[in-house]
Amino acid sequence: MTDINKHRDKFPQKNPDGTNIIDLKSGKFIKVWQGPNHPGITGNMSLELTIQGDEIMECKTHVGYLHRGFEKLMERRRFIQCLPICVRIAVPEPDFNEYCLTSTVEELAGLKIPDAAKWMRTLLLEMSRLQSFLMWIGGQAGAFGLGIIGQWSNYVRDLVLDRFEEITGGRIYHMHMIPGGVRGLTPDGFEKRMEETLQEIEKVMKDIETTMFNNSIFKKRSIGLGYIDPSMVFEYGVTGPNARAAGIPKDVRKDYPYLKYNELDFDVITGKNSDAFTRADIRRKEIHLSIDLIRQMMVKMPKSGDYMAKVPNVLHWKIPKGETYVRAECTRGEFGYHTVTDGSGYPRRINVRGPSYTHAVALMEKLAIDVNIADTAGLMVSLHTYPPEIER
Amino acid sequence: MKNLIERLKKQFKISEVVFQRDNEIFLTVEKMDAVSMITQLRDLEGFTHLVLLTAVDWLEEGYFQLTYLLNNYEKKTDLGVRVKIDRDKAEMTSIHHLWKTAATYQRELKEMFGIDFPGSPRVDESFILEGWDNIPPYRRDFDTKKYSEETYFPRPGRKTHDPAEYMKKKLYPED
Amino acid sequence: MSFKDVLKPFTAWKNLAIEPVSIKKPLERQAAPRYRGFHKNNLEKCIGCGTCEEICQNAAIDMVPLDGIETKEGDSGLRPMIDYGRCCWCALCVDVCTTNSLTMSNHFTWVDTNADNFRFIPGAENKPWDNEELGYKKPENYELNNPYRVEMVEIEPEQRDKSFLEIVKGFSKEQAIKEADRCIECGLCIATCPAHMGIPAYIAAVRNDDMEEGLRVLYETNPLPEICGRVCTHKCESVCAMQHKGDALSIRWLKRYIADQVPAEKYKEILETENIKKNDKKIAIIGAGPAGLSAAYYLALLGYNVKIFEALSGPGGMTRYGIPEYRLPYDQIDKDVDYIKSLGVEFQFNTRIGKDITLDKLHEDFDAVFAGTGLHLGRSTRIDGSNHEKCYQAVDLLRDVADGKSINVEKKIVVIGGGNVAMDIARTLARLQNQKYGKVQLIITSLESEDIMPADLEEIVESREEKIIIEPAWGPKKIKIEDGKIKGLHVIKCLSVFDEEGRFNPKFDENKKEFFEADMVVEAIGQGMDLSYFSEEMQSRLEMTDRHKVKVDNNCQSSIPWLFVGGDIVAGPDVISAIADGHRAARGIDNFLSQK
């Protein structure tokens, strides 16, 4: 990293809030666009960068390339019909949408779900975290030029998707959680195949740790990049690994134990340095934590029993007027659904709180300042953002 | 939590308090009191995390409901502060000075609901809908089906039949 | 950072020696057994209810006719066509399918150059996956609807077998809404209902707790909801799509629920019949049974001056004189009839056409005549001893009970017949036996074996609960008479009732005999019509059908133009067909008179 401050006189002067004073007419600045096609992240969004030399002086996030109006569409769908839509709000990690939507609906309808369904949902959420982290690690490594990591991690991610396929019948969009429970328990022999998968992941993770985390290129580029000061965590609504890397042990699974997380044994992983490397390291540890949690669940989970509560006819299911918010800890941080009902058969309003909403816009715009243009992709992936949840 | 509500009630005009869960409360506050109450909640009561800011269009009743969902990280509690604002004169004091992220929410609300937050950074720039020339689309009076029928065209050749109508045609057309 | 960090990444080279992990032939990869791939549909099982289309949030499903699939009762003849350009493979259509005919295979690869080929009717186009065992099916113990009906509360047998109190209590509001919630609104029932009532619409009204709307829907096609809500043969329930999942909806009880909730004095306001403009045309109706009442109602709505002539002393026809009070209380008949009366319909009781007034006279005095005289003549078995004075016809006895006449019940009774009338008279007599002797000694013997007995199942069950003995599959041979008194009934085993072509042609085993002791025998094997009120000249002009019913056109107009005929003498016998006839006749008469 170049130390800009050493040569401060050659750079624009700062505003009190840390932004640069930019005079485009001076001819010293160039505007470039990074994106919208895949600027190193999953999905489409773009950064409008004002650069001087190869340093970013100003960054503006632009979204809108993926907007399909899901929140609005759900307002004219019956509650059950929202499910096939909601999963598309966070493509690589759709299960959190299912969970948050079904549990707000259940809460407002006063529906209790069976124990086996809770276990099943916990398993699906944790598997989803695992595969999402595996996908992320490929992206993060790729953004710093380590293309091979993505090949390896996607291979094991595919194995997790195979396990999803076994349980739910779908690889990406599982749609396994339904208001009232889930659509089935694990099939015969699942534990054995899951264990094989986990062992394969551990094997690949060992390789990844050697080639990525013990790699001078990766270290050189990521250490010190995108420092999030702990004081920014609340100001910018930072959650998940991004906040934990700053030493703040924010983890919805521990803070508000949902489903069966209070019956599982785990500690919140935190870091100190709050830069891209620390965040990557936390996510690496999260992968091992997910593996451990899945192993715990394989032992504790019931293999049979009711998994669906009695629901009224879903074709004209009316839910009393109310408002609630349910959150869960997805790979990127706090994921939540704010659902408002008006007593009719359709939701009045569903608002999705995706962690990328804060991370990719306000936070990214702040962190990108003074960053080398080649590091923007790495920085963005280190915040782990999924554009579809910004513009539901 | 109950104490907090009692304390707030002494200072602000609060109504419709709903204890949704043990650690989640929704309440409605008068528009003029809202920002000062939110500031107080953030600075004195530990509600340091703005979870989300969203709006609900109660078209029939003629108002927008803003929900500021605040989270007290230490005490692990959530407080949903609802503010009702007039639908015809949709305007609300900005809170971008309290949380940096608030500006993004407010920019989106301006675009999607047409609720103005004067003074909020870049509030008038389009956020998602570049080149949009219709009414703010998340308002209830914006009909998505009508819009899509006018904007797109269905695949030709599709035709469906209502079972009851079809049976009437087939089995007892004269009745 | 250390020198190690520079060297370590080179360990990645070891992968050069490792076999690749990629799938060699991805198109041949077998998906998981639960995979949600291309749809399969069992076309025989599918009833075309369209619930799949209803739940599909992508609007990917169209219900379309298909060659070789016939539209018939309980099957719309339509089958789902899926547009895979829209389908998102969520499988909610599989979950809600009422018949479980729609499932998914685990096939997911298919290449075609024509996009239109990706829109097809599963099961009808011989796709490679049609016989694939694996794939997503609706999981066990998982329902997106309640498959079972809300149980109807009835008075316990011990409390009901001595009195004529109504047995069925009717739904509470909570129960009715819960039951109405089960309806999927496919509308398959409408075609089967003889009156084509708007069943899904009035069930929706129950669900929305909008009784006024419910009543309006009922009266569009049925002016006797209290009667029908209790004793309708509910053919609709026999085709209800939900029966494939569990129980059919309790359509009849929901109809009763609506009618029970609305007080009689509000009817006119709700149905907006306070100011009907009268015309000067006059219509005579013979018989105040369901057909006549229905015709009178719809004619009155059109402004006609209607007068009903009834031979007996009260209105309702067979619903009053053939159905016992414990099934249909008289005050409920009166509620329906009084509303019709309030529209200005005149009633003249104790007037038998053909005896007190001739049909020709009616023709002179009125612009048109509707006859719905019903089946009031009991059929006899004509076995030895059936002309004994203690051998009765069920219809005669039921009429006497309804009229309040006392009946001389004996200690031991045998009822011949296996239909609902046999059950009605048996249960009526059992109550009278209980009142008089404190115990029941009554046998019902039918030609049919129990599995094909025409009586409703609940009638059979309830009869047994009331300590009536049912002896199915016996043919009556002879009534034993000693010293002028009935001693019992000789029967022989009946092997089969219908022949291979489905015609009535009973076969007996003469060697298998039985004797049922009795002091009284009641025959309930069917009824015939009494057309003696037609003059000979008229009877010769009146065309009959092959099944010995009066022949009418679709508007119930007989071969004598001014004479419209309906009810049991045309179709049925059942209440709802009669009501439908009355409605049609009203329309026919209106057409006939406006053309004149």
XYZ file of N, CA, C and O in Angstrom, chain B residues 25-144:
480
model
N -40.433 -4.257 20.476
C -41.608 -3.403 20.709
C -41.800 -2.493 19.509
O -40.829 -1.997 18.927
N -43.048 -2.324 19.127
C -43.367 -1.322 18.120
C -44.217 -0.249 18.770
O -45.097 -0.553 19.574
N -43.935 1.010 18.463
C -44.774 2.087 18.985
C -44.873 3.196 17.949
O -44.058 3.280 17.031
N -45.897 3.995 18.104
C -46.113 5.099 17.180
C -45.847 6.406 17.913
O -46.269 6.565 19.051
N -45.135 7.298 17.251
C -44.850 8.589 17.873
C -45.262 9.693 16.898
O -45.271 9.493 15.678
N -45.610 10.821 17.475
C -45.998 11.957 16.632
C -44.828 12.382 15.747
O -43.664 12.327 16.161
N -45.155 12.833 14.554
C -44.126 13.200 13.580
C -43.138 14.235 14.143
O -41.925 14.101 13.988
N -43.670 15.230 14.850
C -42.793 16.305 15.328
C -41.834 15.814 16.414
O -40.758 16.364 16.602
N -42.239 14.773 17.161
C -41.393 14.257 18.237
C -40.371 13.239 17.755
O -39.435 12.898 18.471
N -40.576 12.726 16.536
C -39.862 11.517 16.125
C -38.350 11.655 16.188
O -37.670 10.864 16.841
N -37.817 12.671 15.504
C -36.356 12.739 15.404
C -35.723 12.996 16.765
O -34.704 12.393 17.112
N -36.342 13.844 17.579
C -35.750 14.077 18.901
C -35.821 12.809 19.748
O -34.901 12.507 20.515
N -36.869 12.046 19.600
C -36.942 10.806 20.365
C -35.897 9.805 19.877
O -35.231 9.140 20.678
N -35.742 9.715 18.556
C -34.754 8.773 18.011
C -33.350 9.190 18.451
O -32.530 8.352 18.831
N -33.096 10.492 18.448
C -31.787 10.970 18.903
C -31.567 10.581 20.356
O -30.507 10.088 20.737
N -32.586 10.780 21.159
C -32.471 10.427 22.567
C -32.264 8.925 22.745
O -31.454 8.496 23.574
N -32.983 8.159 21.950
C -32.828 6.703 22.041
C -31.406 6.298 21.696
O -30.812 5.429 22.329
N -30.849 6.943 20.691
C -29.499 6.587 20.268
C -28.463 7.023 21.320
O -27.595 6.262 21.717
N -28.622 8.249 21.809
C -27.569 8.803 22.649
C -27.690 8.404 24.106
O -26.688 8.238 24.790
N -28.906 8.255 24.598
C -29.072 8.006 26.031
C -29.558 6.589 26.357
O -29.291 6.070 27.420
N -30.292 5.985 25.437
C -30.892 4.689 25.775
C -30.170 3.509 25.134
O -30.600 2.379 25.253
N -29.119 3.770 24.418
C -28.310 2.664 23.891
C -28.800 2.055 22.591
O -28.315 0.998 22.185
N -29.753 2.697 21.940
C -30.219 2.159 20.652
C -29.310 2.691 19.539
O -29.647 3.603 18.805
N -28.131 2.073 19.457
C -27.082 2.630 18.603
C -27.110 2.090 17.185
O -26.415 2.591 16.320
N -27.880 1.041 16.959
C -27.849 0.389 15.648
C -29.166 0.648 14.913
O -30.236 0.293 15.407
N -29.060 1.289 13.759
C -30.253 1.469 12.928
C -30.374 0.229 12.051
O -29.597 0.032 11.123
N -31.347 -0.606 12.383
C -31.494 -1.859 11.634
C -32.029 -1.567 10.246
O -31.481 -2.007 9.247
N -33.114 -0.821 10.204
C -33.644 -0.446 8.903
C -34.581 0.733 9.042
O -35.049 1.061 10.136
N -34.811 1.359 7.926
C -35.804 2.434 7.850
C -36.650 2.126 6.628
O -36.136 1.984 5.522
N -37.934 1.964 6.860
C -38.779 1.582 5.733
C -40.124 2.266 5.850
O -40.450 2.857 6.871
N -40.897 2.168 4.788
C -42.212 2.804 4.780
C -43.282 1.798 4.395
O -43.003 0.824 3.698
N -44.481 2.033 4.883
C -45.642 1.246 4.483
C -46.686 2.233 4.002
O -46.926 3.245 4.646
N -47.278 1.930 2.862
C -48.290 2.827 2.312
C -49.673 2.361 2.752
O -50.135 1.308 2.342
N -50.297 3.124 3.622
C -51.695 2.829 3.979
C -52.571 3.741 3.127
O -53.054 4.764 3.567
N -52.721 3.323 1.895
C -53.416 4.127 0.886
C -54.831 4.471 1.324
O -55.268 5.612 1.233
N -55.535 3.450 1.842
C -56.944 3.649 2.184
C -57.093 4.691 3.290
O -58.023 5.477 3.306
N -56.144 4.660 4.253
C -56.223 5.599 5.365
C -55.546 6.924 5.030
O -55.650 7.876 5.798
N -54.801 6.940 3.937
C -54.224 8.205 3.500
C -52.945 8.626 4.189
O -52.675 9.810 4.312
N -52.170 7.677 4.686
C -50.887 8.083 5.269
C -49.806 7.050 4.974
O -50.093 5.909 4.643
N -48.560 7.536 5.070
C -47.418 6.621 5.016
C -46.978 6.343 6.440
O -46.947 7.240 7.274
N -46.611 5.117 6.677
C -46.042 4.788 7.976
C -44.550 4.571 7.769
O -44.145 3.739 6.961
N -43.744 5.347 8.474
C -42.302 5.108 8.447
C -41.968 4.239 9.648
O -42.511 4.462 10.731
N -41.156 3.237 9.470
C -40.701 2.453 10.618
C -39.196 2.601 10.738
O -38.456 2.226 9.829
N -38.770 3.183 11.845
C -37.343 3.228 12.172
C -37.109 2.080 13.129
O -37.576 2.104 14.253
N -36.420 1.056 12.688
C -36.170 -0.067 13.579
C -34.803 0.119 14.220
O -33.778 0.103 13.550
N -34.835 0.334 15.538
C -33.600 0.611 16.279
C -33.256 -0.586 17.148
O -34.134 -1.263 17.673
N -31.971 -0.811 17.288
C -31.544 -1.973 18.048
C -30.598 -1.527 19.147
O -29.666 -0.750 18.922
N -30.891 -2.020 20.362
C -29.994 -1.787 21.480
C -29.079 -3.000 21.584
O -29.501 -4.077 22.006
N -27.841 -2.824 21.167
C -26.953 -3.985 21.081
C -26.620 -4.547 22.448
O -26.526 -5.762 22.627
N -26.464 -3.680 23.453
C -26.113 -4.163 24.796
C -27.243 -4.977 25.397
O -27.051 -6.047 25.934
N -28.449 -4.412 25.307
C -29.588 -5.065 25.965
C -30.304 -6.039 25.042
O -31.268 -6.685 25.442
N -29.870 -6.136 23.809
C -30.469 -7.056 22.837
C -31.973 -6.826 22.676
O -32.769 -7.746 22.780
N -32.328 -5.572 22.526
C -33.745 -5.299 22.315
C -33.924 -4.447 21.066
O -33.028 -3.719 20.656
N -35.122 -4.590 20.479
C -35.457 -3.831 19.282
C -36.623 -2.911 19.567
O -37.560 -3.282 20.279
N -36.567 -1.754 18.993
C -37.666 -0.813 19.138
C -38.041 -0.313 17.745
O -37.209 0.279 17.058
N -39.252 -0.599 17.341
C -39.720 -0.108 16.057
C -40.477 1.186 16.269
O -41.538 1.199 16.888
N -39.920 2.264 15.787
C -40.573 3.563 15.963
C -41.358 3.877 14.704
O -40.793 4.005 13.617
N -42.672 3.929 14.858
C -43.520 4.215 13.691
C -43.890 5.689 13.682
O -44.228 6.250 14.728
N -43.829 6.264 12.518
C -44.239 7.656 12.376
C -45.231 7.714 11.226
O -44.972 7.162 10.155
N -46.368 8.357 11.474
C -47.349 8.463 10.401
C -47.202 9.826 9.744
O -47.253 10.853 10.428
N -47.015 9.811 8.440
C -46.921 11.098 7.753
C -47.976 11.173 6.649
O -48.358 10.168 6.077
N -48.402 12.393 6.433
C -49.467 12.645 5.475
C -49.044 12.174 4.084
O -47.947 12.456 3.616
N -49.944 11.470 3.437
C -49.611 10.907 2.144
C -49.511 11.997 1.070
O -48.731 11.897 0.131
N -50.316 13.038 1.223
C -50.316 14.089 0.194
C -49.110 15.008 0.318
O -48.637 15.562 -0.667
N -48.634 15.176 1.543
C -47.474 16.028 1.737
C -46.412 15.176 2.414
O -46.105 15.310 3.580
N -45.883 14.235 1.620
C -44.993 13.236 2.201
C -43.607 13.832 2.416
O -42.826 13.959 1.482
N -43.338 14.201 3.648
C -42.055 14.822 3.962
C -41.695 14.480 5.397
O -42.573 14.399 6.253
N -40.421 14.259 5.640
C -40.008 13.887 6.986
C -38.629 14.449 7.230
O -37.811 14.581 6.309
N -38.368 14.779 8.504
C -37.051 15.295 8.852
C -36.013 14.190 8.661
O -36.244 13.054 9.028
N -34.872 14.564 8.113
C -33.841 13.568 7.823
C -33.095 13.160 9.092
O -32.973 13.934 10.039
N -32.597 11.938 9.116
C -31.764 11.501 10.246
C -30.372 11.107 9.756
O -29.675 10.327 10.390
N -29.963 11.667 8.613
C -28.671 11.252 8.075
C -27.508 11.663 8.974
O -26.430 11.106 8.887
N -27.757 12.650 9.863
C -26.696 13.074 10.772
C -26.524 12.092 11.922
O -25.550 12.137 12.636
N -27.498 11.213 12.110
C -27.384 10.247 13.206
C -26.674 8.968 12.757
O -25.897 8.384 13.490
N -27.035 8.501 11.554
C -26.385 7.319 11.018
C -26.013 7.595 9.564
O -26.831 8.129 8.813
N -24.818 7.217 9.176
C -24.405 7.447 7.791
C -25.300 6.689 6.821
O -25.571 7.143 5.712
N -25.698 5.494 7.256
C -26.470 4.654 6.333
C -27.860 5.203 6.095
O -28.503 4.845 5.110
N -28.333 6.068 7.000
C -29.705 6.554 6.872
C -29.921 7.242 5.526
O -30.999 7.173 4.944
N -28.868 7.903 5.034
C -29.011 8.617 3.765
C -29.414 7.672 2.639
O -30.236 8.017 1.778
N -28.848 6.458 2.636
C -29.205 5.493 1.601
C -30.682 5.106 1.703
O -31.405 5.056 0.704
N -31.113 4.827 2.927
C -32.528 4.468 3.114
C -33.429 5.599 2.635
O -34.444 5.375 1.973
N -33.037 6.825 3.006
C -33.893 7.966 2.675
C -33.925 8.227 1.172
O -34.959 8.600 0.629
N -32.787 7.962 0.547
C -32.737 8.128 -0.905
C -33.662 7.113 -1.579
O -34.391 7.426 -2.518
N -33.647 5.908 -1.050
C -34.510 4.874 -1.618
C -35.983 5.214 -1.376
O -36.821 5.058 -2.263
N -36.299 5.692 -0.170
C -37.701 6.016 0.131
C -38.193 7.153 -0.754
O -39.348 7.171 -1.172
N -37.304 8.093 -1.026
C -37.688 9.204 -1.902
C -38.050 8.667 -3.285
O -39.032 9.054 -3.901
N -37.244 7.737 -3.737
C -37.445 7.211 -5.076
C -38.650 6.260 -5.148
O -39.477 6.337 -6.049
N -38.755 5.371 -4.172
C -39.768 4.319 -4.235
C -41.130 4.766 -3.726
O -42.141 4.245 -4.140
N -41.153 5.663 -2.741
C -42.430 6.100 -2.173
C -42.710 7.574 -2.420
O -43.808 8.044 -2.181
N -41.687 8.318 -2.831
C -41.888 9.744 -3.007
C -41.938 10.496 -1.693
O -42.564 11.545 -1.588
N -41.302 9.940 -0.662
C -41.254 10.635 0.620
C -39.969 11.463 0.640
O -38.882 10.926 0.466
N -40.112 12.752 0.859
C -38.938 13.633 0.777
C -38.280 13.769 2.145
O -38.958 13.814 3.176
N -36.965 13.816 2.141
C -36.189 14.065 3.354
C -35.256 15.234 3.067
O -34.106 15.034 2.679
N -35.735 16.459 3.200
C -34.922 17.605 2.800
C -33.597 17.618 3.561
O -33.557 17.365 4.766
N -32.522 17.863 2.830
C -31.215 17.964 3.461
C -30.426 16.678 3.468
O -29.227 16.670 3.736
N -31.075 15.573 3.148
C -30.369 14.301 3.156
C -29.453 14.222 1.929
O -29.870 14.574 0.828
N -28.203 13.774 2.096
C -27.267 13.782 0.969
C -27.789 12.983 -0.217
O -28.275 11.876 -0.055
N -27.691 13.562 -1.384
C -28.021 12.930 -2.666
C -29.453 12.376 -2.704
O -29.736 11.441 -3.450
N -30.333 12.959 -1.884
C -31.679 12.387 -1.773
C -32.441 12.468 -3.093
O -33.335 11.669 -3.355
N -32.081 13.438 -3.928
C -32.817 13.580 -5.187
C -32.214 12.792 -6.337
O -32.795 12.716 -7.405
N -31.028 12.232 -6.117
C -30.448 11.393 -7.180
C -31.190 10.074 -7.251
O -31.581 9.526 -6.237
N -31.323 9.565 -8.473
C -32.014 8.278 -8.561
C -31.097 7.206 -8.002
O -29.879 7.237 -8.141
N -31.699 6.256 -7.326
C -30.929 5.228 -6.639
C -30.947 3.935 -7.464
O -29.912 3.405 -7.852
N -32.146 3.474 -7.740
C -32.293 2.215 -8.470
C -32.897 2.451 -9.848
O -32.509 1.851 -10.829
N -33.882 3.366 -9.880
C -34.701 3.494 -11.082
C -34.237 4.652 -11.954
O -34.925 5.661 -12.056
N -33.092 4.516 -12.590
C -32.624 5.580 -13.468
C -33.592 5.728 -14.630
O -33.935 4.738 -15.286
N -34.049 6.928 -14.882
C -34.935 7.164 -16.013
C -36.386 6.784 -15.776
O -37.154 6.656 -16.718
N -36.781 6.628 -14.551
C -38.163 6.262 -14.232
C -39.066 7.468 -14.422
O -38.742 8.564 -13.960
N -40.197 7.288 -15.124
C -41.050 8.455 -15.360
C -42.482 8.229 -14.887
O -43.399 8.908 -15.300
N -42.671 7.263 -14.017
C -44.011 6.964 -13.526
C -44.122 7.440 -12.076
O -43.196 8.026 -11.538
N -45.257 7.154 -11.422
C -45.361 7.514 -10.008
C -44.421 6.594 -9.220
O -44.067 5.517 -9.701
N -44.021 7.019 -8.014
C -43.111 6.160 -7.239
C -43.690 4.747 -7.121
O -44.824 4.574 -6.667
N -42.954 3.736 -7.551
C -43.559 2.429 -7.775
C -43.955 1.653 -6.525
O -44.765 0.739 -6.630
N -43.401 1.980 -5.360
C -43.821 1.206 -4.186
C -45.073 1.766 -3.526
O -45.554 1.228 -2.554
N -45.594 2.832 -4.091
C -46.900 3.290 -3.614
C -47.960 2.276 -4.008
O -47.859 1.674 -5.074
N -48.973 2.135 -3.152
C -49.985 1.116 -3.408
C -50.772 1.397 -4.679
O -51.332 0.481 -5.276
N -50.875 2.655 -5.063
C -51.673 2.933 -6.263
C -50.898 2.682 -7.552
O -51.431 2.848 -8.637
N -49.659 2.256 -7.441
C -48.941 1.826 -8.644
C -49.239 0.349 -8.870
O -48.954 -0.500 -8.032
N -49.852 0.062 -9.996
C -50.296 -1.306 -10.280
C -49.223 -2.025 -11.103
O -49.057 -1.753 -12.289
N -48.522 -2.946 -10.454
C -47.434 -3.637 -11.161
C -47.942 -4.458 -12.332
O -47.288 -4.559 -13.361
